[in-house]
Short mmCIF file of C-alpha atoms and ligand atoms in Angstrom, two decimals:
data_model
loop_
_atom_site.label_atom_id
_atom_site.label_comp_id
_atom_site.label_asym_id
_atom_site.label_seq_id
_atom_site.Cartn_x
_atom_site.Cartn_y
_atom_site.Cartn_z
CA MET A 10 89.18 87.45 79.13
CA LYS A 11 87.69 90.94 78.66
CA LEU A 12 91.07 93.80 78.04
CA THR A 13 89.59 95.74 81.13
CA ASP A 14 89.81 92.83 83.29
CA LEU A 15 93.61 92.73 82.43
CA THR A 16 96.24 93.30 85.67
CA ILE A 17 99.13 95.91 84.48
CA SER A 18 101.71 92.93 83.93
CA LYS A 19 99.19 91.14 81.61
CA ALA A 20 98.36 94.30 79.46
CA ARG A 21 101.64 95.01 79.30
CA LYS A 22 102.48 91.49 77.98
CA GLY A 23 99.87 91.82 75.30
CA LEU A 24 100.63 95.28 74.22
CA GLN A 25 104.60 94.24 73.82
CA ASP A 26 103.59 91.23 71.83
CA ARG A 27 100.87 93.65 69.74
CA SER A 28 97.86 91.28 70.81
CA PHE A 29 96.03 94.46 71.01
CA SER A 30 96.91 98.37 70.62
CA SER A 31 96.79 100.59 73.36
CA GLN A 32 94.08 102.42 71.64
CA GLU A 33 92.10 99.30 71.50
CA LEU A 34 92.80 99.08 75.60
CA LEU A 35 91.83 102.58 75.89
CA THR A 36 88.33 102.12 73.90
CA SER A 37 87.33 99.44 75.90
CA CYS A 38 87.98 101.16 79.23
CA PHE A 39 86.06 104.33 77.99
CA LYS A 40 83.14 101.58 76.57
CA ARG A 41 83.22 100.33 80.12
CA ILE A 42 83.05 103.53 82.08
CA GLU A 43 80.12 104.90 79.60
CA LYS A 44 78.56 101.75 80.32
CA HIS A 45 78.77 101.47 84.17
CA ASP A 46 79.64 104.58 85.04
CA PRO A 47 76.25 106.19 84.99
CA LYS A 48 75.20 103.54 88.15
CA ILE A 49 78.40 103.51 89.68
CA GLN A 50 79.41 107.30 89.46
CA ALA A 51 82.91 106.86 90.15
CA PHE A 52 84.33 109.69 88.11
CA LEU A 53 83.75 113.49 87.79
CA THR A 54 86.16 114.11 84.62
CA LEU A 55 87.00 112.07 81.64
CA ASP A 56 90.05 113.42 80.02
CA LYS A 57 89.07 111.62 76.27
CA ASN A 58 90.84 113.45 73.87
CA ASN A 59 94.07 113.40 75.65
CA ALA A 60 93.75 110.01 76.59
CA PHE A 61 93.58 108.95 72.65
CA LYS A 62 96.27 111.19 71.72
CA LYS A 63 98.62 109.68 74.26
CA ALA A 64 97.82 105.91 73.18
CA ARG A 65 98.39 106.63 69.57
CA GLU A 66 101.69 107.85 70.69
CA ALA A 67 102.24 104.62 73.04
CA ASP A 68 101.26 102.35 69.75
CA LYS A 69 103.71 104.58 67.71
CA LEU A 70 106.41 103.81 69.82
CA ILE A 71 105.97 100.02 70.73
CA SER A 72 105.61 99.37 67.04
CA LYS A 73 109.11 101.11 66.38
CA ASN A 74 110.51 99.52 69.82
CA LYS A 75 109.69 96.51 71.41
CA ASN A 76 111.85 97.02 74.41
CA ILE A 77 110.70 100.44 74.88
CA PHE A 78 108.97 99.29 78.21
CA ALA A 79 112.36 99.05 80.03
CA GLU A 80 112.11 102.76 79.90
CA LYS A 81 108.82 103.36 80.03
CA PRO A 82 107.28 100.51 82.54
CA LEU A 83 103.53 101.75 82.04
CA LEU A 84 103.44 102.61 78.59
CA GLY A 85 99.76 102.74 77.38
CA ILE A 86 98.17 101.34 80.72
CA PRO A 87 95.09 103.22 81.53
CA TYR A 88 94.48 104.88 84.74
CA SER A 89 92.76 107.08 86.80
CA ALA A 90 93.30 109.90 89.48
CA LYS A 91 91.69 111.11 92.51
CA ASP A 92 90.39 114.15 92.15
CA VAL A 93 92.95 116.25 94.45
CA PHE A 94 95.86 115.66 92.29
CA CYS A 95 96.01 118.46 90.21
CA THR A 96 96.44 118.34 86.56
CA LYS A 97 97.21 121.21 83.95
CA GLY A 98 94.59 122.02 82.39
CA VAL A 99 92.01 119.16 83.39
CA LYS A 100 89.61 120.54 86.17
CA THR A 101 90.46 119.59 89.75
CA THR A 102 87.74 119.83 92.22
CA ALA A 103 88.76 117.65 95.23
CA SER A 104 85.07 116.96 95.32
CA SER A 105 84.32 120.27 96.68
CA ASN A 106 81.96 123.37 95.29
CA ILE A 107 84.97 125.61 96.27
CA LEU A 108 87.10 124.18 93.43
CA LYS A 109 84.21 123.58 91.15
CA ASN A 110 85.82 125.74 88.54
CA TYR A 111 89.55 125.07 89.10
CA ILE A 112 91.94 124.22 86.31
CA PRO A 113 95.56 123.87 87.88
CA GLN A 114 98.48 125.58 86.44
CA TYR A 115 100.64 122.71 86.91
CA THR A 116 100.85 119.17 87.46
CA ALA A 117 101.08 116.98 90.50
CA THR A 118 104.94 115.05 90.61
CA SER A 119 103.28 111.96 90.87
CA ILE A 120 101.13 112.24 88.14
CA LYS A 121 103.87 113.76 85.65
CA LYS A 122 106.14 110.78 86.77
CA LEU A 123 103.01 108.49 85.57
CA ASP A 124 103.04 110.56 82.33
CA GLN A 125 106.57 109.90 81.38
CA ALA A 126 106.29 106.19 82.32
CA GLY A 127 103.81 106.22 79.58
CA ALA A 128 100.35 105.61 81.24
CA ILE A 129 97.38 107.19 80.34
CA LEU A 130 95.00 109.30 82.63
CA LEU A 131 91.05 108.46 81.84
CA GLY A 132 89.90 110.84 84.20
CA LYS A 133 89.44 112.19 87.59
CA THR A 134 87.49 109.91 90.19
CA ASN A 135 85.27 111.42 93.21
CA CYS A 136 85.87 111.26 96.80
CA ASP A 137 85.01 112.82 99.86
CA ALA A 138 85.54 116.46 99.57
CA PHE A 139 89.17 117.37 100.35
CA GLY A 140 89.17 113.62 101.59
CA PHE A 141 87.21 114.47 104.60
CA GLY A 142 85.56 111.10 104.95
CA SER A 143 84.92 107.38 104.53
CA SER A 144 82.15 106.51 102.10
CA THR A 145 82.25 109.52 99.52
CA GLU A 146 79.02 110.85 100.88
CA ASN A 147 80.77 113.76 101.57
CA SER A 148 81.42 114.36 97.83
CA ASP A 149 79.57 117.85 97.09
CA PHE A 150 78.98 116.51 93.46
CA GLN A 151 77.88 112.71 93.92
CA VAL A 152 77.64 109.72 95.84
CA THR A 153 79.65 106.75 94.59
CA LYS A 154 78.03 103.24 94.59
CA ASN A 155 80.04 99.93 95.49
CA PRO A 156 80.22 97.99 92.47
CA TRP A 157 79.23 94.73 94.80
CA ASN A 158 76.13 96.12 96.06
CA LEU A 159 74.72 99.34 94.68
CA ASN A 160 73.03 100.01 97.90
CA LYS A 161 76.32 100.18 99.79
CA VAL A 162 79.02 102.98 100.07
CA PRO A 163 82.47 102.31 98.17
CA GLY A 164 84.21 103.59 101.43
CA GLY A 165 86.41 106.71 101.43
CA SER A 166 87.52 108.98 100.93
CA SER A 167 88.91 107.60 97.57
CA GLY A 168 85.71 105.69 96.94
CA GLY A 169 85.45 106.59 93.17
CA SER A 170 89.06 105.06 92.71
CA ALA A 171 88.31 102.03 94.61
CA ALA A 172 85.17 101.47 92.79
CA ALA A 173 86.36 101.99 89.22
CA VAL A 174 89.66 99.54 89.58
CA ALA A 175 86.88 97.12 91.11
CA SER A 176 84.38 97.65 88.10
CA SER A 177 87.55 97.40 85.75
CA MET A 178 86.98 100.69 84.87
CA GLY A 179 90.84 101.72 84.10
CA LEU A 180 93.58 99.24 85.11
CA PHE A 181 94.89 100.82 88.41
CA SER A 182 94.13 104.18 90.20
CA ILE A 183 96.34 106.79 92.11
CA ALA A 184 95.15 107.99 95.22
CA GLU A 185 95.69 109.87 98.62
CA ASP A 186 95.53 108.11 102.25
CA THR A 187 95.89 110.82 105.48
CA GLY A 188 93.80 108.13 107.72
CA GLY A 189 92.76 105.04 105.64
CA SER A 190 91.33 106.65 102.57
CA ILE A 191 93.18 104.00 100.36
CA ARG A 192 92.80 101.12 102.42
CA GLN A 193 89.42 101.67 103.58
CA PRO A 194 88.17 101.88 100.42
CA ALA A 195 90.03 99.05 99.01
CA SER A 196 88.87 96.61 101.27
CA PHE A 197 84.79 97.86 100.61
CA CYS A 198 85.54 97.32 97.04
CA SER A 199 88.26 94.25 97.16
CA VAL A 200 91.05 96.12 95.73
CA SER A 201 94.68 95.82 96.49
CA GLY A 202 95.65 99.40 97.70
CA ILE A 203 99.10 100.55 99.31
CA LYS A 204 99.48 103.72 101.67
CA VAL A 205 103.41 104.42 101.54
CA THR A 206 105.67 105.51 104.07
CA TYR A 207 105.35 109.25 104.86
CA GLY A 208 107.82 110.66 102.52
CA ARG A 209 108.30 107.85 100.07
CA VAL A 210 106.13 109.66 97.36
CA SER A 211 105.79 113.30 96.93
CA ARG A 212 102.96 115.27 97.82
CA PHE A 213 103.69 118.14 95.15
CA GLY A 214 100.54 119.04 93.55
CA VAL A 215 98.14 117.32 95.40
CA ILE A 216 95.30 119.19 97.48
CA ALA A 217 96.58 119.01 101.16
CA TYR A 218 94.26 117.78 104.10
CA GLY A 219 96.93 117.23 106.90
CA SER A 220 100.23 117.72 105.54
CA SER A 221 102.09 115.78 108.12
CA LEU A 222 99.84 112.84 107.39
CA ASP A 223 99.04 112.99 103.69
CA THR A 224 100.55 110.07 101.64
CA ILE A 225 100.08 109.43 98.15
CA GLY A 226 99.68 105.56 97.06
CA THR A 227 97.83 103.38 94.38
CA MET A 228 95.06 100.72 94.05
CA GLY A 229 95.02 97.89 91.55
CA LYS A 230 93.75 94.53 90.89
CA GLU A 231 96.86 92.84 92.51
CA VAL A 232 99.94 93.49 94.43
CA GLU A 233 102.05 93.22 91.52
CA ASP A 234 100.55 96.21 89.91
CA LEU A 235 101.07 98.02 93.45
CA ALA A 236 104.55 97.19 92.88
CA LEU A 237 105.16 98.40 89.45
CA THR A 238 103.52 101.79 89.94
CA ILE A 239 104.83 102.76 93.17
CA LYS A 240 107.89 101.85 91.85
CA VAL A 241 107.57 104.66 89.03
CA ILE A 242 106.09 107.25 91.60
CA ALA A 243 108.64 106.93 94.67
CA GLY A 244 111.54 108.64 95.20
CA GLN A 245 112.88 111.95 96.31
CA ASP A 246 111.16 115.14 94.59
CA LEU A 247 112.92 118.48 95.24
CA GLN A 248 109.40 120.22 95.39
CA ASP A 249 108.81 118.28 98.33
CA ALA A 250 110.88 118.65 101.24
CA THR A 251 109.87 115.56 103.03
CA THR A 252 110.51 113.31 100.05
CA PRO A 253 114.45 111.72 101.48
CA ASP A 254 117.31 110.89 99.02
CA GLN A 255 116.66 107.16 99.52
CA GLU A 256 116.83 104.62 97.24
CA VAL A 257 113.58 103.15 95.72
CA PRO A 258 114.36 99.40 95.32
CA ASP A 259 113.16 97.34 92.32
CA TYR A 260 109.97 96.10 94.11
CA VAL A 261 108.79 94.03 91.06
CA GLN A 262 112.27 92.39 90.36
CA ASN A 263 112.22 91.40 94.27
CA LEU A 264 108.42 90.21 94.54
CA LYS A 265 108.72 86.44 94.42
CA THR A 266 111.27 86.37 97.55
CA LEU A 267 109.65 85.82 100.62
CA LYS A 268 111.87 86.54 103.97
CA LYS A 269 112.75 82.90 105.86
CA ASP A 270 111.04 82.73 109.25
CA LEU A 271 108.90 85.69 108.66
CA LYS A 272 107.12 86.73 111.70
CA ILE A 273 103.75 88.15 111.67
CA GLY A 274 102.11 90.03 114.40
CA LEU A 275 98.68 90.09 115.28
CA PRO A 276 97.85 93.29 117.32
CA GLN A 277 95.32 92.39 119.77
CA GLU A 278 93.88 95.76 120.37
CA TYR A 279 92.84 95.45 116.48
CA PHE A 280 90.87 92.11 117.30
CA ASP A 281 88.94 93.28 119.98
CA GLN A 282 84.83 93.84 120.76
CA GLY A 283 83.07 96.11 117.93
CA LEU A 284 84.89 94.06 115.38
CA ASP A 285 82.58 92.35 113.12
CA ARG A 286 82.77 88.31 113.59
CA GLN A 287 83.04 87.85 109.91
CA VAL A 288 86.11 90.00 109.46
CA LYS A 289 87.57 88.86 112.38
CA GLU A 290 87.85 85.09 111.25
CA ALA A 291 88.69 85.94 107.43
CA VAL A 292 91.92 88.21 108.79
CA GLU A 293 92.74 85.49 111.39
CA LYS A 294 92.13 82.93 108.89
CA ALA A 295 94.59 84.95 106.52
CA ALA A 296 97.65 84.87 109.18
CA ALA A 297 96.74 80.95 109.23
CA THR A 298 97.34 80.70 105.69
CA MET A 299 100.51 82.50 105.82
CA LYS A 300 101.95 79.48 108.27
CA THR A 301 101.95 77.36 105.32
CA LEU A 302 104.81 79.43 104.14
CA LYS A 303 106.65 78.87 107.40
CA ALA A 304 105.64 82.03 108.75
CA GLN A 305 105.28 82.27 112.88
CA VAL A 306 102.46 84.24 114.20
CA VAL A 307 102.30 85.60 117.17
CA PRO A 308 99.70 88.24 119.50
CA VAL A 309 101.40 91.79 119.78
CA SER A 310 100.29 94.55 121.46
CA LEU A 311 100.06 98.22 120.46
CA PRO A 312 98.70 99.79 123.82
CA HIS A 313 98.18 103.13 123.06
CA THR A 314 95.52 102.29 119.92
CA LYS A 315 92.56 103.15 122.00
CA TYR A 316 93.84 107.32 121.87
CA ALA A 317 94.40 107.07 118.22
CA VAL A 318 91.25 108.15 116.46
CA ALA A 319 91.20 111.16 119.29
CA ALA A 320 95.04 112.12 118.34
CA TYR A 321 94.38 111.39 114.45
CA TYR A 322 91.52 113.65 114.30
CA LEU A 323 92.67 116.24 116.30
CA ALA A 324 95.84 116.92 114.50
CA GLY A 325 94.43 116.42 111.12
CA ILE A 326 91.38 119.09 111.87
CA SER A 327 94.18 121.38 113.24
CA GLU A 328 96.20 121.34 109.79
CA VAL A 329 92.63 121.16 108.14
CA SER A 330 92.30 124.71 109.74
CA ALA A 331 95.71 125.90 108.38
CA ASN A 332 95.68 124.57 104.84
CA LEU A 333 91.93 125.06 103.48
CA ALA A 334 92.54 129.18 104.79
CA ARG A 335 94.02 129.42 101.49
CA TYR A 336 90.60 129.37 99.75
CA ASP A 337 89.70 132.65 100.81
CA GLY A 338 87.54 133.54 97.47
CA ILE A 339 90.03 136.01 96.56
CA ARG A 340 93.14 134.32 95.00
CA PHE A 341 91.04 131.15 93.46
CA GLY A 342 87.93 129.21 94.60
CA GLU A 343 84.66 129.94 94.92
CA LYS A 344 83.05 132.24 98.07
CA ARG A 345 83.84 130.07 101.41
CA GLU A 346 80.06 129.53 101.66
CA GLU A 347 80.28 126.79 98.89
CA PHE A 348 82.18 124.91 101.55
CA GLY A 349 80.01 121.75 102.33
CA PRO A 350 78.73 120.71 106.07
CA GLU A 351 81.68 118.50 106.74
CA VAL A 352 84.46 121.08 105.34
CA LYS A 353 83.03 123.59 107.74
CA ARG A 354 82.66 121.45 111.06
CA ARG A 355 86.49 120.42 110.08
CA ILE A 356 87.71 124.09 109.88
CA MET A 357 85.95 125.45 113.04
CA LEU A 358 87.08 122.54 115.20
CA GLY A 359 90.40 123.00 114.02
CA THR A 360 90.81 126.36 114.47
CA TYR A 361 89.49 125.92 117.88
CA ALA A 362 91.90 123.10 118.69
CA LEU A 363 94.70 125.63 117.71
CA SER A 364 93.17 128.65 119.42
CA SER A 365 95.14 130.19 122.66
CA GLY A 366 94.52 128.43 125.81
CA TYR A 367 93.21 125.52 124.04
CA TYR A 368 96.38 124.42 122.00
CA GLU A 369 97.93 122.81 125.11
CA ALA A 370 95.01 120.85 126.07
CA TYR A 371 94.19 119.27 122.67
CA TYR A 372 96.97 119.88 119.59
CA LYS A 373 99.88 119.27 121.73
CA LYS A 374 98.29 116.72 123.84
CA ALA A 375 97.27 115.26 120.31
CA MET A 376 101.32 115.72 118.97
CA GLN A 377 102.26 113.58 122.60
CA VAL A 378 100.31 110.88 121.83
CA ARG A 379 101.36 110.68 118.17
CA THR A 380 104.63 109.93 119.66
CA LEU A 381 103.64 107.33 121.70
CA LEU A 382 101.57 105.62 118.88
CA LYS A 383 105.01 106.15 116.93
CA ALA A 384 106.79 104.27 119.93
CA ASP A 385 104.19 101.66 120.01
CA PHE A 386 105.19 100.64 116.26
CA ASP A 387 108.82 100.69 117.22
CA LYS A 388 108.58 98.23 119.44
CA VAL A 389 106.60 95.54 117.97
CA PHE A 390 108.89 96.14 114.95
CA ALA A 391 111.70 94.99 117.04
CA LYS A 392 110.19 91.65 117.54
CA VAL A 393 107.79 91.04 114.78
CA ASP A 394 108.43 91.76 110.38
CA CYS A 395 104.74 92.90 109.91
CA LEU A 396 101.48 93.21 111.46
CA PHE A 397 98.27 91.48 110.00
CA ALA A 398 95.23 93.54 110.81
CA PRO A 399 91.40 94.34 109.83
CA VAL A 400 91.38 97.60 107.69
CA SER A 401 87.51 98.29 109.19
CA PRO A 402 85.78 96.73 111.98
CA PHE A 403 82.96 96.31 109.40
CA PRO A 404 82.13 95.51 105.71
CA ALA A 405 80.74 98.22 103.36
CA PHE A 406 77.88 99.89 104.85
CA ALA A 407 74.56 101.20 103.42
CA ILE A 408 74.64 104.39 101.90
CA GLY A 409 72.94 107.03 104.21
CA GLU A 410 73.50 104.71 107.21
CA LYS A 411 76.16 106.66 109.06
CA SER A 412 76.03 110.24 107.14
CA GLN A 413 73.95 111.90 109.52
CA ASP A 414 76.11 110.87 112.79
CA PRO A 415 79.91 112.25 111.78
CA LEU A 416 81.19 111.01 115.01
CA ALA A 417 80.07 107.38 113.92
CA MET A 418 81.85 107.77 110.85
CA TRP A 419 84.95 108.68 112.34
CA LEU A 420 84.85 106.13 114.94
CA ALA A 421 84.99 103.43 112.23
CA ASP A 422 88.38 104.53 111.40
CA VAL A 423 90.20 103.03 114.51
CA TYR A 424 92.12 100.51 112.43
CA THR A 425 93.33 102.90 109.78
CA VAL A 426 93.67 106.03 111.68
CA THR A 427 96.99 104.82 113.92
CA ILE A 428 99.02 104.25 110.66
CA ASN A 429 99.49 107.89 109.61
CA PRO A 430 100.44 109.21 112.69
CA ALA A 431 103.41 106.79 112.90
CA GLY A 432 104.38 107.13 109.58
CA VAL A 433 104.32 103.63 108.69
CA PRO A 434 103.36 102.22 105.37
CA ALA A 435 100.02 99.61 105.24
CA LEU A 436 99.00 97.39 102.27
CA ALA A 437 95.49 96.28 101.77
CA VAL A 438 94.30 93.20 100.25
CA PRO A 439 91.58 91.27 99.63
CA CYS A 440 90.77 88.71 102.27
CA GLY A 441 87.56 87.31 101.94
CA PHE A 442 83.85 88.01 101.50
CA THR A 443 80.83 87.76 103.90
CA ASN A 444 77.84 85.88 103.85
CA ASP A 445 76.00 88.46 101.81
CA ASN A 446 78.65 88.79 99.69
CA LEU A 447 80.88 92.00 100.42
CA PRO A 448 84.61 92.21 100.38
CA ILE A 449 86.46 91.83 103.33
CA GLY A 450 90.16 93.40 103.18
CA MET A 451 93.11 93.33 105.64
CA GLN A 452 96.04 95.13 106.14
CA ILE A 453 99.60 94.37 106.29
CA ILE A 454 101.69 96.53 108.32
CA GLY A 455 105.39 97.43 108.22
CA PRO A 456 108.13 99.39 109.54
CA GLN A 457 108.88 102.65 107.97
CA PHE A 458 110.27 102.02 104.41
CA SER A 459 109.25 98.12 104.43
CA GLU A 460 107.29 98.63 101.04
CA GLN A 461 109.23 96.03 99.77
CA LEU A 462 108.79 93.52 102.67
CA LEU A 463 104.82 94.20 102.50
CA PHE A 464 104.76 93.65 98.94
CA GLN A 465 106.50 90.55 99.27
CA VAL A 466 104.05 89.28 101.91
CA GLY A 467 101.11 90.48 100.08
CA HIS A 468 102.07 88.83 96.83
CA ALA A 469 103.03 85.57 98.71
CA TYR A 470 99.29 85.94 100.00
CA GLN A 471 97.86 86.55 96.86
CA LYS A 472 99.20 83.29 95.37
CA LEU A 473 97.69 81.34 98.07
CA THR A 474 94.35 82.62 98.07
CA ASP A 475 91.88 83.89 95.11
CA TYR A 476 89.97 86.59 96.74
CA HIS A 477 91.71 89.42 94.45
CA GLN A 478 90.93 87.81 91.13
CA ARG A 479 86.85 87.83 91.91
CA ARG A 480 84.89 90.72 90.23
CA PRO A 481 81.66 92.03 90.90
CA LYS A 482 78.85 90.94 88.57
CA LEU A 483 77.68 94.16 86.63
CA ASN A 484 75.78 92.59 84.18
CA ASP A 485 78.23 92.65 81.32
N1 LIG B 513 88.58 108.97 106.92
C1 LIG B 513 89.40 109.77 107.72
C2 LIG B 513 88.97 110.98 107.62
O1 LIG B 513 88.04 111.42 107.13
C3 LIG B 513 90.46 109.38 106.41
C4 LIG B 513 90.69 110.52 105.29
C5 LIG B 513 91.89 110.32 104.19
O2 LIG B 513 92.66 109.40 104.36
N2 LIG B 513 91.83 111.29 103.50
O3 LIG B 513 89.78 111.96 107.84
#
């Protein structure tokens, strides 16, 4: 097995046993990037010198103390970060021309925590500019390709992160999800990804999209890797007032226990017309698989789902109008003409929705619907522990297929955008492949702060299946 194919826990074991060094692991990651990234185009910036410096330090620490991993759980593990995380001294663009030369003066809290845990940043990954999109086609720099089929999109907005993990260019990636940006690319590229409860991970130092919806999460080869990484980055941060002082459970320690009499709900609104038959069958089969663990599967209803796309986009773009006012071309950033078409569209629509006379009709209504969406989840979680649902109505689509039709692109977010307004967590895991060998993913949705349960259910599912272990063929 190649070093780059290792999961975090396996790589950790290898480092601890001194089967290979952190420098060797890092070298194989960069070799893989050099070989495959010219066609995949997942990375915007590489940070090679810093990375090797860190790897040398990691090797020294490991040689001195084998138990160092208790203190630094990700020591020597190479990863990538979506290019919306501020990294001091390393270019951070949000994939937008407006920030094409931006070098932050400070580092995002979550990146700092990964650094303290010993993880090694390889570089920054491509995304739709500012996280606005579902395919990476809205990046001002490049379109990332899906490693399973280079003519297809990797999903978005965190398409670079998903493609990097899927093609083993780094062991995990940290990304951001405002309305599906971790889950949808994870499902298009067959990796695992988690969108945490709003506030579970600090947003400090992450370029804002919609501040009441933005969440930070990770993508990896399997659920256990997500448990390991979220444990490191979760928790209260005084720099982000929306992070509560709530204990972070030991997700990894508790991973293997599964609640007895687990009750899984299938929200009927997510299995309606419009859902690809193969995706539907794969998710239903996944739920049926869980019955072998004595889980009970019952139909449930989230009746306000039909309003979710409208409410999410109104809320999101209104916050965009406020958040992107800071790129005024004076304090930092290039001139405002440098904004791409999707960014301009959202700023204009958002400003319109907030303007006097329209605020009540649009923004306020969206906020009222948001309360109803949250209430839908509260009601079903009184009856079931978690929900199984598709992530996207269809598998990865062709590059160029939807980019001329922004509305079609927005509507495709129907299953992911209900989650963020409600603030609940959702875990995306691979659950099948189409006849054309395109990955299918599903999401496991739970009540607020139920990450522990989601990891347990996802891990139990991955013990019963092997979809997450399949890798795209990249001629290596
Ligand atoms: N596709 C959604 C949008 O364009 C979600 C993006 C995200 O989560 N950052 O808004």
